N, CA, C and O atoms as a DFTB+ gen file, in Angstrom:
388 C
 N C O
     1  1       8.717      19.216     -13.429
     2  2       9.202      21.023     -12.849
     3  2       9.729      20.502     -11.468
     4  3      10.358      21.310     -10.785
     5  1       9.516      19.109     -10.941
     6  2       9.803      18.458      -9.972
     7  2      11.082      17.812     -10.134
     8  3      11.798      17.656      -9.146
     9  1      11.472      17.390     -11.362
    10  2      12.611      17.040     -11.480
    11  2      13.737      17.726     -11.608
    12  3      14.862      17.253     -11.447
    13  1      13.469      18.891     -11.910
    14  2      14.300      20.486     -11.759
    15  2      14.460      20.815     -10.888
    16  3      15.579      21.319     -10.790
    17  1      13.944      20.834     -10.099
    18  2      14.172      21.422      -8.307
    19  2      15.124      19.870      -7.611
    20  3      16.173      20.046      -6.991
    21  1      14.764      18.973      -7.757
    22  2      15.234      17.902      -7.646
    23  2      16.325      17.769      -7.564
    24  3      16.939      17.688      -6.501
    25  1      16.855      17.712      -8.805
    26  2      18.213      18.374      -9.328
    27  2      19.383      18.836      -9.069
    28  3      20.473      18.294      -8.881
    29  1      18.673      20.974      -9.092
    30  2      19.491      21.512      -7.909
    31  2      19.104      21.372      -6.596
    32  3      19.411      22.433      -6.051
    33  1      18.707      20.797      -5.972
    34  2      18.789      19.899      -4.880
    35  2      19.810      18.622      -4.744
    36  3      20.314      18.264      -3.679
    37  1      19.902      18.354      -5.294
    38  2      21.018      17.178      -5.198
    39  2      22.186      18.137      -5.682
    40  3      23.229      18.015      -5.040
    41  1      22.185      19.023      -6.653
    42  2      23.474      19.400      -7.006
    43  2      23.922      20.349      -5.731
    44  3      25.135      20.531      -5.622
    45  1      23.174      20.886      -4.888
    46  2      23.712      21.554      -3.818
    47  2      24.294      20.775      -2.897
    48  3      25.451      20.939      -2.508
    49  1      23.301      19.629      -2.387
    50  2      23.763      18.526      -1.121
    51  2      24.972      18.289      -1.701
    52  3      25.858      18.828      -1.038
    53  1      25.592      17.428      -3.131
    54  2      26.610      17.253      -3.470
    55  2      27.691      18.177      -3.193
    56  3      28.759      17.605      -2.974
    57  1      27.726      19.673      -3.132
    58  2      28.377      20.678      -3.039
    59  2      28.759      20.706      -1.476
    60  3      29.858      21.044      -1.035
    61  1      27.912      20.386      -0.899
    62  2      27.643      20.480       0.350
    63  2      28.887      19.761       0.919
    64  3      29.890      20.141       1.523
    65  1      28.343      18.367       0.412
    66  2      29.068      17.175       0.837
    67  2      30.817      16.926       0.470
    68  3      31.665      16.278       1.084
    69  1      30.891      17.577      -0.538
    70  2      32.366      17.439      -1.388
    71  2      33.004      18.512      -0.032
    72  3      33.817      18.475       0.892
    73  1      32.211      19.241      -0.536
    74  2      33.040      20.729       0.871
    75  2      33.823      19.866       1.978
    76  3      34.997      19.558       2.186
    77  1      32.261      19.576       2.736
    78  2      33.089      18.947       3.896
    79  2      34.146      17.642       3.822
    80  3      35.000      17.419       4.680
    81  1      33.928      16.873       2.691
    82  2      34.818      16.397       2.846
    83  2      36.189      16.630       2.578
    84  3      37.029      15.760       2.806
    85  1      36.414      17.494       2.214
    86  2      37.904      18.198       1.979
    87  2      37.935      18.915       3.008
    88  3      38.966      18.648       3.625
    89  1      37.285      19.761       3.562
    90  2      37.933      20.690       4.979
    91  2      37.750      19.746       6.025
    92  3      38.526      20.111       6.909
    93  1      36.985      18.463       6.503
    94  2      37.592      17.958       7.207
    95  2      38.436      16.458       7.092
    96  3      38.719      15.928       8.166
    97  1      38.747      15.927       6.129
    98  2      39.517      15.220       5.827
    99  2      40.776      14.933       4.949
   100  3      41.734      14.163       4.877
   101  1      40.148      16.128       4.252
   102  2      42.113      16.945       3.114
   103  2      42.577      17.526       4.030
   104  3      43.584      17.185       4.650
   105  1      41.725      18.728       4.285
   106  2      42.667      20.029       5.177
   107  2      42.482      19.561       6.319
   108  3      42.975      20.442       7.023
   109  1      41.958      18.456       7.272
   110  2      42.111      18.395       8.424
   111  2      42.128      19.609       9.328
   112  3      43.023      20.214       9.918
   113  1      40.867      19.743       9.230
   114  2      40.483      21.178       9.937
   115  2      40.052      20.868      11.029
   116  3      39.749      19.675      11.028
   117  1      39.834      21.447      12.157
   118  2      39.254      20.959      13.605
   119  2      37.974      21.706      13.811
   120  3      38.010      22.787      14.399
   121  1      36.930      21.251      13.404
   122  2      35.376      21.574      13.231
   123  2      34.750      21.117      14.617
   124  3      35.130      20.174      15.311
   125  1      33.958      21.784      14.804
   126  2      33.182      21.695      15.631
   127  2      32.351      21.059      15.394
   128  3      31.620      21.317      14.438
   129  1      32.128      19.804      16.323
   130  2      31.004      18.784      15.873
   131  2      31.177      18.030      14.778
   132  3      30.297      17.873      13.931
   133  1      32.744      17.327      14.711
   134  2      33.456      16.942      13.548
   135  2      32.860      16.832      12.253
   136  3      32.261      17.807      11.800
   137  1      32.965      15.532      11.450
   138  2      32.602      15.422      10.300
   139  2      30.782      16.316       9.822
   140  3      30.340      17.043       8.932
   141  1      30.262      15.608      11.149
   142  2      28.655      16.075      10.767
   143  2      28.225      17.685      10.983
   144  3      27.358      18.396      10.475
   145  1      29.076      17.862      11.806
   146  2      29.109      19.431      12.131
   147  2      29.531      20.218      11.019
   148  3      28.837      21.170      10.663
   149  1      30.755      19.881      10.340
   150  2      30.835      20.192       8.972
   151  2      29.912      20.487       7.781
   152  3      29.612      21.421       7.038
   153  1      29.527      18.770       8.065
   154  2      28.158      18.518       7.050
   155  2      27.193      19.272       6.786
   156  3      26.918      19.748       5.685
   157  1      26.481      19.455       8.062
   158  2      25.444      20.505       8.522
   159  2      25.957      21.833       7.781
   160  3      25.415      22.304       6.781
   161  1      26.932      22.291       8.336
   162  2      27.719      24.114       7.903
   163  2      27.349      23.924       6.058
   164  3      26.512      24.458       5.330
   165  1      28.187      23.132       5.871
   166  2      28.717      22.974       3.941
   167  2      27.364      23.039       3.742
   168  3      27.039      24.212       3.559
   169  1      26.158      22.060       3.685
   170  2      25.210      22.395       3.363
   171  2      24.198      23.417       3.781
   172  3      23.085      23.404       3.255
   173  1      24.493      24.250       4.640
   174  2      23.909      25.416       5.097
   175  2      24.032      26.199       3.999
   176  3      23.209      26.827       3.333
   177  1      25.756      25.984       3.894
   178  2      26.101      27.224       3.203
   179  2      25.927      26.912       1.600
   180  3      25.878      27.899       0.866
   181  1      25.846      25.831       1.106
   182  2      25.350      25.577       0.001
   183  2      24.233      26.399      -0.270
   184  3      24.404      27.436      -0.910
   185  1      23.294      26.125       0.068
   186  2      22.148      26.452       0.145
   187  2      21.774      27.769      -0.058
   188  3      21.090      28.135      -1.014
   189  1      22.252      28.578       0.918
   190  2      22.678      29.806       1.194
   191  2      23.043      30.212      -0.227
   192  3      22.260      30.627      -1.081
   193  1      24.558      29.999      -0.361
   194  2      24.620      30.458      -2.092
   195  2      24.194      29.984      -2.676
   196  3      24.806      30.291      -3.699
   197  1      23.161      29.038      -3.082
   198  2      22.370      29.003      -4.452
   199  2      20.913      29.811      -4.074
   200  3      20.019      29.778      -4.920
   201  1      20.718      30.442      -2.953
   202  2      19.843      31.201      -2.709
   203  2      20.104      32.862      -3.138
   204  3      19.290      33.717      -3.486
   205  1      21.699      32.936      -2.942
   206  2      21.995      33.918      -2.849
   207  2      22.249      34.518      -4.604
   208  3      22.322      35.712      -4.895
   209  1      22.331      33.587      -5.413
   210  2      22.516      33.231      -6.479
   211  2      21.534      33.849      -7.101
   212  3      21.567      34.833      -7.841
   213  1      20.265      32.899      -6.584
   214  2      19.083      33.067      -7.381
   215  2      18.527      34.583      -7.493
   216  3      17.973      35.253      -8.364
   217  1      18.937      34.765      -6.240
   218  2      18.316      36.311      -5.737
   219  2      19.150      37.528      -6.520
   220  3      18.507      38.301      -7.230
   221  1      20.421      37.664      -6.395
   222  2      21.355      38.539      -7.544
   223  2      21.530      37.903      -8.794
   224  3      22.587      38.316      -9.271
   225  1      20.914      36.986      -9.639
   226  2      21.414      36.626     -10.528
   227  2      21.269      37.537     -11.864
   228  3      21.695      37.155     -12.954
   229  1      20.578      38.869     -11.648
   230  2      21.092      39.529     -12.927
   231  2      22.198      40.443     -12.301
   232  3      22.405      41.284     -13.176
   233  1      23.007      40.709     -11.249
   234  2      24.233      41.868     -11.100
   235  2      25.046      40.510     -11.336
   236  3      25.785      40.805     -12.275
   237  1      25.301      39.211     -10.998
   238  2      26.295      38.296     -11.150
   239  2      26.646      38.091     -13.118
   240  3      27.637      37.786     -13.782
   241  1      25.403      38.412     -13.386
   242  2      25.427      37.995     -14.635
   243  2      26.242      39.003     -15.261
   244  3      27.113      38.761     -16.097
   245  1      25.817      40.546     -14.674
   246  2      26.660      41.688     -15.288
   247  2      27.931      41.538     -14.695
   248  3      28.774      41.046     -15.446
   249  1      28.184      41.734     -13.918
   250  2      29.378      41.785     -13.246
   251  2      30.786      40.482     -14.077
   252  3      32.010      40.533     -14.202
   253  1      29.569      39.332     -14.506
   254  2      30.766      38.723     -15.157
   255  2      30.982      38.976     -16.719
   256  3      31.603      38.062     -17.262
   257  1      30.638      39.920     -17.469
   258  2      30.823      40.822     -18.201
   259  2      30.921      42.287     -18.556
   260  3      30.366      43.092     -19.303
   261  1      32.235      42.236     -17.349
   262  2      32.564      43.989     -17.275
   263  2      32.918      43.926     -18.525
   264  3      33.438      42.945     -19.056
   265  1      32.592      45.213     -19.177
   266  2      33.148      46.120     -20.152
   267  2      32.629      45.504     -21.586
   268  3      32.865      46.015     -22.681
   269  1      31.876      44.306     -21.359
   270  2      31.158      43.294     -22.403
   271  2      32.405      42.200     -22.556
   272  3      32.370      41.765     -23.707
   273  1      33.445      41.633     -21.830
   274  2      34.388      41.204     -22.380
   275  2      35.041      40.221     -21.399
   276  3      35.367      39.125     -21.855
   277  1      35.303      40.525     -19.914
   278  2      35.927      40.711     -18.453
   279  2      35.069      40.151     -17.597
   280  3      34.055      40.768     -17.272
   281  1      35.375      38.739     -17.039
   282  2      34.621      38.425     -16.068
   283  2      35.761      38.391     -15.006
   284  3      36.941      38.086     -15.178
   285  1      35.019      38.841     -13.685
   286  2      35.815      39.721     -12.907
   287  2      35.741      39.031     -11.906
   288  3      36.132      39.547     -10.859
   289  1      35.135      37.406     -11.867
   290  2      35.057      36.501     -10.671
   291  2      36.205      36.081     -10.187
   292  3      36.526      36.298      -9.019
   293  1      37.348      35.094     -11.475
   294  2      38.637      34.677     -11.351
   295  2      39.347      34.904     -10.747
   296  3      39.732      34.177      -9.832
   297  1      39.932      36.344     -11.117
   298  2      40.551      37.069     -10.529
   299  2      40.572      37.701      -9.205
   300  3      41.500      37.875      -8.415
   301  1      38.942      38.097      -9.134
   302  2      38.374      38.342      -6.979
   303  2      38.123      37.193      -6.418
   304  3      38.104      37.480      -5.221
   305  1      37.887      35.909      -6.525
   306  2      38.275      34.632      -6.315
   307  2      39.695      34.485      -6.060
   308  3      40.101      34.126      -4.954
   309  1      40.447      34.737      -7.002
   310  2      41.885      34.228      -6.195
   311  2      43.049      35.116      -5.257
   312  3      44.098      34.795      -4.699
   313  1      42.216      36.508      -5.407
   314  2      42.746      38.060      -4.834
   315  2      42.070      37.588      -3.372
   316  3      42.794      37.994      -2.464
   317  1      41.217      37.053      -3.001
   318  2      40.555      36.504      -1.293
   319  2      41.406      35.407      -1.014
   320  3      42.046      35.369       0.037
   321  1      41.497      34.082      -2.276
   322  2      42.250      32.759      -1.775
   323  2      43.754      33.684      -1.281
   324  3      44.078      33.565      -0.099
   325  1      44.500      34.445      -2.057
   326  2      46.162      34.578      -2.019
   327  2      45.706      35.300      -0.519
   328  3      46.684      35.314       0.229
   329  1      44.901      35.694      -0.101
   330  2      44.710      36.878       1.142
   331  2      44.168      36.137       1.789
   332  3      43.536      36.887       2.532
   333  1      43.908      35.049       2.104
   334  2      43.353      33.713       3.063
   335  2      44.814      33.060       3.551
   336  3      45.293      32.675       4.618
   337  1      45.229      33.153       2.215
   338  2      46.326      31.934       2.723
   339  2      47.497      32.792       3.361
   340  3      48.041      32.263       4.330
   341  1      47.977      34.054       2.964
   342  2      48.704      35.225       3.546
   343  2      48.362      35.332       4.939
   344  3      49.187      35.043       5.806
   345  1      46.887      35.833       5.286
   346  2      46.669      35.835       6.778
   347  2      47.180      34.967       7.602
   348  3      47.830      35.362       8.570
   349  1      46.942      33.407       7.326
   350  2      47.115      32.380       7.916
   351  2      48.604      32.128       7.900
   352  3      48.990      31.172       8.572
   353  1      49.423      32.773       7.296
   354  2      50.747      32.582       7.224
   355  2      51.404      33.279       8.103
   356  3      52.433      32.996       8.716
   357  1      50.549      34.489       8.136
   358  2      50.911      35.456       9.529
   359  2      50.798      34.995      10.301
   360  3      51.768      34.659      10.980
   361  1      49.282      34.657      10.709
   362  2      49.316      34.370      11.678
   363  2      50.035      33.041      13.107
   364  3      50.040      32.916      14.332
   365  1      50.578      32.272      11.768
   366  2      51.384      30.775      12.250
   367  2      52.909      32.004      12.849
   368  3      53.393      32.111      13.975
   369  1      53.263      32.712      11.599
   370  2      54.243      33.160      12.193
   371  2      54.630      34.148      13.196
   372  3      55.781      34.399      13.552
   373  1      53.153      34.878      13.769
   374  2      53.234      35.536      15.004
   375  2      52.970      34.388      16.390
   376  3      52.918      34.693      17.581
   377  1      52.873      33.425      15.960
   378  2      52.325      32.432      16.803
   379  2      53.327      32.100      17.230
   380  3      53.325      31.962      18.453
   381  1      55.224      31.680      16.181
   382  2      56.236      31.404      16.697
   383  2      56.815      32.257      17.004
   384  3      57.928      32.090      17.502
   385  1      56.356      33.321      16.851
   386  2      57.607      35.019      17.482
   387  2      57.493      34.779      19.037
   388  3      58.068      35.533      19.822
């Protein structure tokens, strides 16, 4: 039983670390607290996502199979990413004007 929860915690920590490295070193985002601030926020987000996933597991399972065969998460996530990119480009364009 311990190893089950230990493995889950390790996955969350690894995902948080990878996210912090991605945003701080690869995207070079200016984050309060630099890398350590990004790591703390990413770890909190990773564990919060795990808790939300556990709480809403039934809802997520139902949403992954709408009408028995359609997974709505890939198009939903892609739509949010496209809007995020578009909003960032729009903000940069407004700043240039």
